[in-house]
Amino acid sequence: EPEYYKWNQWFFLRMLERGIAYKKKSRVNWCPKCCTVLANEQVVNGGYCWRHEDTKVEARDIEQWFLKITEYAEQLLDDLKTLEGGWPDRVIAMQRNWIGKSVGAKVWFEVEWTGEERGFTTEGAEGPQSLQRKDGERAQPGMAALREKIEIFTTRIDTIYGASALVLAPNHPLVTRLIAGTAEQAAREAKLAEMRRSSAKTEDIATAEKDGFFTGRYALNPFNGVRVPIWVGNFVLLEYGTGAIMAVPGHDERDFEFATKFGLPKLVVVRAAESKEKRKDNAEARSLQRSAEVGVQEAEEVFTEYGVSVNSGKYSGLESAAAIELMAADAEAAGYGKKEIIFRLRDWGISRQRYWGTPIPVIYCAKDGMVPVPDKDLPVLLPANPKLTGEGESPLATDPEFVNVKCPKCGGDARRETDTMDTFVDSSWYFYRYCDPRNDRAPYDPGKVKYWFPIDQYIGGITHAILHLLYSRFWCKVMRDLGLVTHSEPIARLFTQGMVLKGGLAMSKSKGNVVGAIDMAEKYGADTGRLYTLFAAPPEKDLEWSEESIEGAWRFLNRVYRLVEKHGSERGLATEGRVETQSSLGRGELTEKEKGLLRKAHETLRRVTQDFETRWHFNSAIAQIMELTNAIYAAEPLEEGVRPEVRREVLELLTLMLAPMTPHLSEELWEMLGHTKGLWTVSWPAFDAELAKEEEVEVVVQVSGRVRGKVKVAAGTGQDEVLKLAQAEAGVAGHLAGKRIVKVIFVRDKLLNVVAA
RNA sequence: GCCCGGGUGGCGGAAUGGCAGACGCUGAGGACUUAAAAUCCUCCGGGGAUUUUUCCUCAUGUGGGUUCGACUCCCACCCCGGGCACCA
């Protein structure tokens, strides 16, 4: 509705002002079925559309709008800590994983333009000061800076003495220039084109074989001045880090694989830290380690763990963590590197080429460029009659009335932006609007939001763990920075309910495994369906739909109905608007049978209340109610020894406890019990603790922790008494015969454990 | 590979330090009925002893540990599900 999406546009303009919303051309995910771009979060199962799980997304280079969620990466990560306890662990873990923080360093390797197939060399390996500049020796045409540097990112700067190559992503902007002017330029360009083509297919990058080629150029390792060859590798991703890595084959599995294939050296620069025991008695290992410290050694296998640096100049002997710290600091001081934290999280691409979505409120003018739509012109309305061509172009673009506008700045002819916003924009803040839905001057009144927020309890499917739930957290922080809210997290407690499966799969129309809610309601009634889904499993678990089990729920409700039908006819006893508990009879006058029933009813109420309030374990609550029903049946005929007041109280409690789960049926039962006011007018009853208490309890008797008997005693009976009775029990006495009692553990009304030796 | 979650009868599940399998489904047997449906009753983890009644024993993925006592807490491992992934 325009009354709502107007405020999406308003938020967008605020973000545009702050540089949070921006437009850029980039490689994006395109779903050919949706005919639109998707955000990274909307690509699932290694490259499929989240809505069409059988459709692979394609890579396309399109100019589109982004929201700078990455600016909030650190906060989104840090604040997850405040959600612990309130949010399920797996959702927190999934978000943490998605944000993907890596602490490391960037290092700049200077390109040596003169380099050509001279192979790997360790010449001049004596520290940073020996770094030799070869500027201008062989300048290439069109080269702006001769002192070109390649920036790499690493989490293991401590392994830099083991770098035997730099590897760039095929799409790295420098690659073409590096190749230019080298001896095998043509062959290299052909290879590069081939690699770029295959990387455009999102096919199983993770399992593809390592591939790459030498560019013909070298770069200088700033730490030791060693010349390392510059390669291009298919396993290096342009999007992550700097799009370039140092290959340390001795200490990274991918680099090891790459080096094995292309014959690069594998230097050992970290060895396992000696454990104390080893240090004592493993002289052989020690001598091996000594040899590792002498000279350059070819690694036989990859060692990726932390340990102690070796063959690393002045850093040799340092533990990995210390080496990382010191080397990053040194690099920064010397000006060839710096500490850096990077995130896996990408900015949120919100442009969609769809009709359904909020129009992005900007106008392109030949004279003024991109001009935001002024607030007073909001909302930018969707055209009423779009042409839906399915051609992959935004439906808005084909509507001249929508597209052709005057520039708000100069009044000249201009064009509207025709992309619409991702619908996840709408869902990122809808709950705030609930607090103030008719406001036409602002998205909401911050005062009203302050009263209600953050949300005490939110319920949703696990499917939104890194979509809706991440975007909403981001939106909240943006609104906070706009001064609209004072909290940083929108949702205090999150509950992720399970799915209903059929044949092991989530029900979906495309799979044809849906159970029609209407068919089911016609056959059993909606309440039976409700009761079944609640009873079959606790709510956080997935549940497999079972036709047989729903019969069970149906049978149970019929049992309850028949019970009320039979005994609910004593009209005139009903008290409107509440359950008359403990009846109007004096407690002392209750018969044994009456006491038993009332006790069971109130005990059930106690446990059901607890399940509802603290655990949401509706399945065990229903089991309790079933037990109560069974107990009432067992007490039949109720006419004998149970007065109408007591019968009614028990049946009213039964009806009330069922009401949250079977509202329709309960309403009918309530009427059958003689009430004329709706059940909804009645509040949840308090259980009578006195009544719920057992008078006689069964105490379990154990001998040395094994159950050997039981004794029935009055509630509250002391240890001595119970022990005396227990010793009289044949089964217990048999196990105690000829033994000495060492210790007695007694839990009142529950257990007696006699430890005998 | 990393990160989460889980593993209990034929099945869904219950028990969060104190009688393992509540409650329900399925199955078997029985009652009612001319018959069927519905309803009601009994039994239902394995092995053994006793065969009226009960008793013993094993059993909650595997192996250890803590405890008078462990499905429950701790350590190691195995398996299943999910998320992420040539993330440097």
Short mmCIF file of N, CA and C in Angstrom, two decimals, chain A residues 55-135:
data_model
loop_
_atom_site.label_atom_id
_atom_site.label_comp_id
_atom_site.label_asym_id
_atom_site.label_seq_id
_atom_site.Cartn_x
_atom_site.Cartn_y
_atom_site.Cartn_z
N THR A 55 16.19 -23.65 -9.78
CA THR A 55 16.71 -22.73 -10.78
C THR A 55 18.04 -22.14 -10.34
N LYS A 56 19.05 -22.35 -11.17
CA LYS A 56 20.37 -21.78 -10.89
C LYS A 56 20.36 -20.29 -11.16
N VAL A 57 21.01 -19.55 -10.30
CA VAL A 57 21.12 -18.13 -10.60
C VAL A 57 22.29 -17.93 -11.56
N GLU A 58 22.20 -16.87 -12.36
CA GLU A 58 23.27 -16.55 -13.31
C GLU A 58 23.97 -15.29 -12.85
N ALA A 59 25.22 -15.17 -13.28
CA ALA A 59 25.96 -13.95 -12.96
C ALA A 59 25.71 -12.91 -14.05
N ARG A 60 25.37 -11.71 -13.64
CA ARG A 60 25.20 -10.64 -14.62
C ARG A 60 25.85 -9.38 -14.07
N ASP A 61 26.35 -8.57 -14.96
CA ASP A 61 26.92 -7.29 -14.53
C ASP A 61 25.89 -6.21 -14.80
N ILE A 62 25.28 -5.74 -13.75
CA ILE A 62 24.19 -4.78 -13.88
C ILE A 62 24.42 -3.66 -12.88
N GLU A 63 24.04 -2.46 -13.28
CA GLU A 63 24.10 -1.34 -12.35
C GLU A 63 22.88 -1.41 -11.45
N GLN A 64 23.10 -1.40 -10.17
CA GLN A 64 21.94 -1.48 -9.29
C GLN A 64 22.22 -0.85 -7.92
N TRP A 65 21.15 -0.71 -7.17
CA TRP A 65 21.21 -0.05 -5.87
C TRP A 65 21.59 -1.02 -4.75
N PHE A 66 22.41 -0.50 -3.85
CA PHE A 66 22.84 -1.29 -2.70
C PHE A 66 22.61 -0.52 -1.41
N LEU A 67 22.41 -1.25 -0.34
CA LEU A 67 22.43 -0.65 0.99
C LEU A 67 23.69 -1.14 1.70
N LYS A 68 24.38 -0.21 2.32
CA LYS A 68 25.68 -0.52 2.89
C LYS A 68 25.57 -1.24 4.23
N ILE A 69 25.09 -2.45 4.16
CA ILE A 69 24.97 -3.24 5.39
C ILE A 69 26.36 -3.56 5.93
N THR A 70 27.36 -3.55 5.05
CA THR A 70 28.73 -3.87 5.49
C THR A 70 29.26 -2.84 6.49
N GLU A 71 28.74 -1.63 6.40
CA GLU A 71 29.17 -0.61 7.34
C GLU A 71 28.79 -1.00 8.77
N TYR A 72 27.79 -1.84 8.87
CA TYR A 72 27.30 -2.26 10.18
C TYR A 72 27.77 -3.67 10.55
N ALA A 73 28.67 -4.22 9.75
CA ALA A 73 29.08 -5.61 9.94
C ALA A 73 29.58 -5.86 11.37
N GLU A 74 30.46 -5.00 11.83
CA GLU A 74 31.04 -5.19 13.16
C GLU A 74 29.95 -5.15 14.24
N GLN A 75 29.05 -4.17 14.11
CA GLN A 75 27.97 -4.05 15.09
C GLN A 75 27.02 -5.24 15.01
N LEU A 76 26.70 -5.64 13.79
CA LEU A 76 25.79 -6.77 13.63
C LEU A 76 26.37 -8.01 14.27
N LEU A 77 27.69 -8.12 14.20
CA LEU A 77 28.37 -9.26 14.79
C LEU A 77 28.44 -9.13 16.31
N ASP A 78 28.89 -7.98 16.76
CA ASP A 78 29.06 -7.77 18.21
C ASP A 78 27.74 -7.91 18.96
N ASP A 79 26.70 -7.31 18.39
CA ASP A 79 25.43 -7.31 19.10
C ASP A 79 24.78 -8.69 19.17
N LEU A 80 25.30 -9.62 18.39
CA LEU A 80 24.79 -10.99 18.50
C LEU A 80 24.98 -11.50 19.92
N LYS A 81 26.04 -11.02 20.56
CA LYS A 81 26.31 -11.44 21.94
C LYS A 81 25.14 -11.07 22.85
N THR A 82 24.54 -9.90 22.59
CA THR A 82 23.43 -9.48 23.46
C THR A 82 22.18 -10.31 23.20
N LEU A 83 22.18 -11.06 22.13
CA LEU A 83 21.00 -11.87 21.81
C LEU A 83 21.11 -13.28 22.36
N GLU A 84 22.30 -13.64 22.83
CA GLU A 84 22.50 -14.98 23.36
C GLU A 84 21.52 -15.23 24.50
N GLY A 85 20.95 -16.41 24.48
CA GLY A 85 19.93 -16.72 25.49
C GLY A 85 18.54 -16.41 24.99
N GLY A 86 18.40 -15.31 24.27
CA GLY A 86 17.09 -14.94 23.75
C GLY A 86 16.84 -15.51 22.37
N TRP A 87 17.91 -15.73 21.62
CA TRP A 87 17.79 -16.28 20.27
C TRP A 87 18.34 -17.69 20.24
N PRO A 88 17.80 -18.53 19.36
CA PRO A 88 18.36 -19.89 19.26
C PRO A 88 19.82 -19.85 18.83
N ASP A 89 20.61 -20.74 19.39
CA ASP A 89 22.03 -20.77 19.08
C ASP A 89 22.30 -20.89 17.58
N ARG A 90 21.48 -21.70 16.92
CA ARG A 90 21.82 -21.95 15.52
C ARG A 90 21.59 -20.71 14.66
N VAL A 91 20.62 -19.89 15.04
CA VAL A 91 20.41 -18.66 14.28
C VAL A 91 21.57 -17.70 14.50
N ILE A 92 22.00 -17.59 15.74
CA ILE A 92 23.16 -16.75 16.03
C ILE A 92 24.38 -17.25 15.27
N ALA A 93 24.56 -18.57 15.29
CA ALA A 93 25.71 -19.15 14.60
C ALA A 93 25.64 -18.89 13.10
N MET A 94 24.46 -19.01 12.54
CA MET A 94 24.31 -18.80 11.10
C MET A 94 24.62 -17.35 10.72
N GLN A 95 24.17 -16.42 11.56
CA GLN A 95 24.45 -15.01 11.26
C GLN A 95 25.94 -14.71 11.42
N ARG A 96 26.51 -15.25 12.47
CA ARG A 96 27.94 -15.03 12.72
C ARG A 96 28.75 -15.52 11.52
N ASN A 97 28.35 -16.70 11.08
CA ASN A 97 28.98 -17.33 9.94
C ASN A 97 28.82 -16.49 8.67
N TRP A 98 27.65 -15.97 8.49
CA TRP A 98 27.33 -15.20 7.29
C TRP A 98 28.11 -13.89 7.26
N ILE A 99 28.20 -13.26 8.41
CA ILE A 99 28.95 -12.01 8.48
C ILE A 99 30.43 -12.28 8.26
N GLY A 100 30.90 -13.41 8.80
CA GLY A 100 32.21 -13.94 8.47
C GLY A 100 33.39 -13.01 8.69
N LYS A 101 33.64 -12.68 9.93
CA LYS A 101 34.75 -11.79 10.24
C LYS A 101 36.09 -12.52 10.16
N SER A 102 37.07 -11.90 9.50
CA SER A 102 38.43 -12.43 9.51
C SER A 102 39.39 -11.35 9.97
N VAL A 103 40.15 -11.67 10.98
CA VAL A 103 41.14 -10.71 11.46
C VAL A 103 42.47 -11.07 10.81
N GLY A 104 43.08 -10.11 10.17
CA GLY A 104 44.34 -10.40 9.51
C GLY A 104 45.07 -9.13 9.17
N ALA A 105 45.76 -9.14 8.04
CA ALA A 105 46.52 -7.97 7.64
C ALA A 105 46.55 -7.87 6.13
N LYS A 106 46.67 -6.64 5.67
CA LYS A 106 46.93 -6.42 4.26
C LYS A 106 48.43 -6.16 4.11
N VAL A 107 48.99 -6.67 3.04
CA VAL A 107 50.41 -6.42 2.78
C VAL A 107 50.54 -6.03 1.32
N TRP A 108 51.40 -5.05 1.06
CA TRP A 108 51.60 -4.60 -0.31
C TRP A 108 52.91 -5.14 -0.86
N PHE A 109 52.79 -5.87 -1.94
CA PHE A 109 53.95 -6.39 -2.66
C PHE A 109 54.18 -5.50 -3.86
N GLU A 110 55.39 -5.02 -4.01
CA GLU A 110 55.68 -4.16 -5.14
C GLU A 110 55.94 -5.00 -6.40
N VAL A 111 55.32 -4.56 -7.50
CA VAL A 111 55.50 -5.29 -8.75
C VAL A 111 56.84 -4.94 -9.37
N GLU A 112 57.53 -5.95 -9.82
CA GLU A 112 58.79 -5.72 -10.50
C GLU A 112 58.53 -5.92 -11.99
N TRP A 113 58.46 -4.80 -12.69
CA TRP A 113 58.00 -4.87 -14.08
C TRP A 113 58.98 -5.54 -15.02
N THR A 114 60.21 -5.62 -14.60
CA THR A 114 61.21 -6.22 -15.49
C THR A 114 61.16 -7.72 -15.52
N GLY A 115 60.50 -8.28 -14.59
CA GLY A 115 60.55 -9.74 -14.43
C GLY A 115 60.11 -10.49 -15.65
N GLU A 116 60.76 -11.56 -15.95
CA GLU A 116 60.33 -12.49 -17.00
C GLU A 116 60.93 -13.82 -16.63
N GLU A 117 60.27 -14.82 -17.03
CA GLU A 117 60.55 -16.22 -16.71
C GLU A 117 61.94 -16.56 -16.13
N ARG A 118 62.24 -16.06 -14.98
CA ARG A 118 63.54 -16.40 -14.42
C ARG A 118 63.43 -17.41 -13.29
N GLY A 119 62.21 -17.77 -13.02
CA GLY A 119 62.03 -18.77 -11.97
C GLY A 119 62.12 -18.17 -10.58
N PHE A 120 61.87 -18.99 -9.62
CA PHE A 120 61.84 -18.54 -8.25
C PHE A 120 63.28 -18.32 -7.74
N THR A 121 63.41 -17.28 -6.98
CA THR A 121 64.74 -17.03 -6.43
C THR A 121 64.63 -16.62 -4.97
N THR A 122 65.64 -16.94 -4.23
CA THR A 122 65.66 -16.48 -2.86
C THR A 122 66.76 -15.46 -2.66
N GLU A 123 67.22 -14.92 -3.75
CA GLU A 123 68.33 -13.97 -3.64
C GLU A 123 67.93 -12.74 -2.82
N GLY A 124 68.86 -12.28 -2.04
CA GLY A 124 68.62 -11.07 -1.24
C GLY A 124 67.66 -11.31 -0.10
N ALA A 125 67.63 -12.53 0.42
CA ALA A 125 66.66 -12.86 1.45
C ALA A 125 67.09 -12.41 2.83
N GLU A 126 67.41 -11.19 2.96
CA GLU A 126 67.92 -10.73 4.27
C GLU A 126 67.14 -9.57 4.87
N GLY A 127 65.86 -9.60 4.77
CA GLY A 127 65.07 -8.58 5.47
C GLY A 127 64.66 -7.43 4.57
N PRO A 128 63.78 -6.61 5.08
CA PRO A 128 63.14 -5.56 4.29
C PRO A 128 64.12 -4.55 3.68
N GLN A 129 65.20 -4.29 4.38
CA GLN A 129 66.11 -3.23 3.91
C GLN A 129 66.78 -3.58 2.58
N SER A 130 66.79 -4.89 2.26
CA SER A 130 67.46 -5.29 1.04
C SER A 130 66.55 -5.17 -0.19
N LEU A 131 65.34 -4.75 0.06
CA LEU A 131 64.38 -4.63 -1.03
C LEU A 131 64.91 -3.67 -2.08
N GLN A 132 64.99 -4.16 -3.28
CA GLN A 132 65.57 -3.31 -4.32
C GLN A 132 64.54 -2.86 -5.31
N ARG A 133 64.52 -1.61 -5.55
CA ARG A 133 63.58 -1.08 -6.53
C ARG A 133 64.17 -1.17 -7.91
N LYS A 134 63.35 -1.62 -8.84
CA LYS A 134 63.84 -1.70 -10.21
C LYS A 134 63.01 -0.79 -11.10
N ASP A 135 62.58 0.27 -10.48
CA ASP A 135 61.70 1.20 -11.20
C ASP A 135 62.25 1.60 -12.55
#
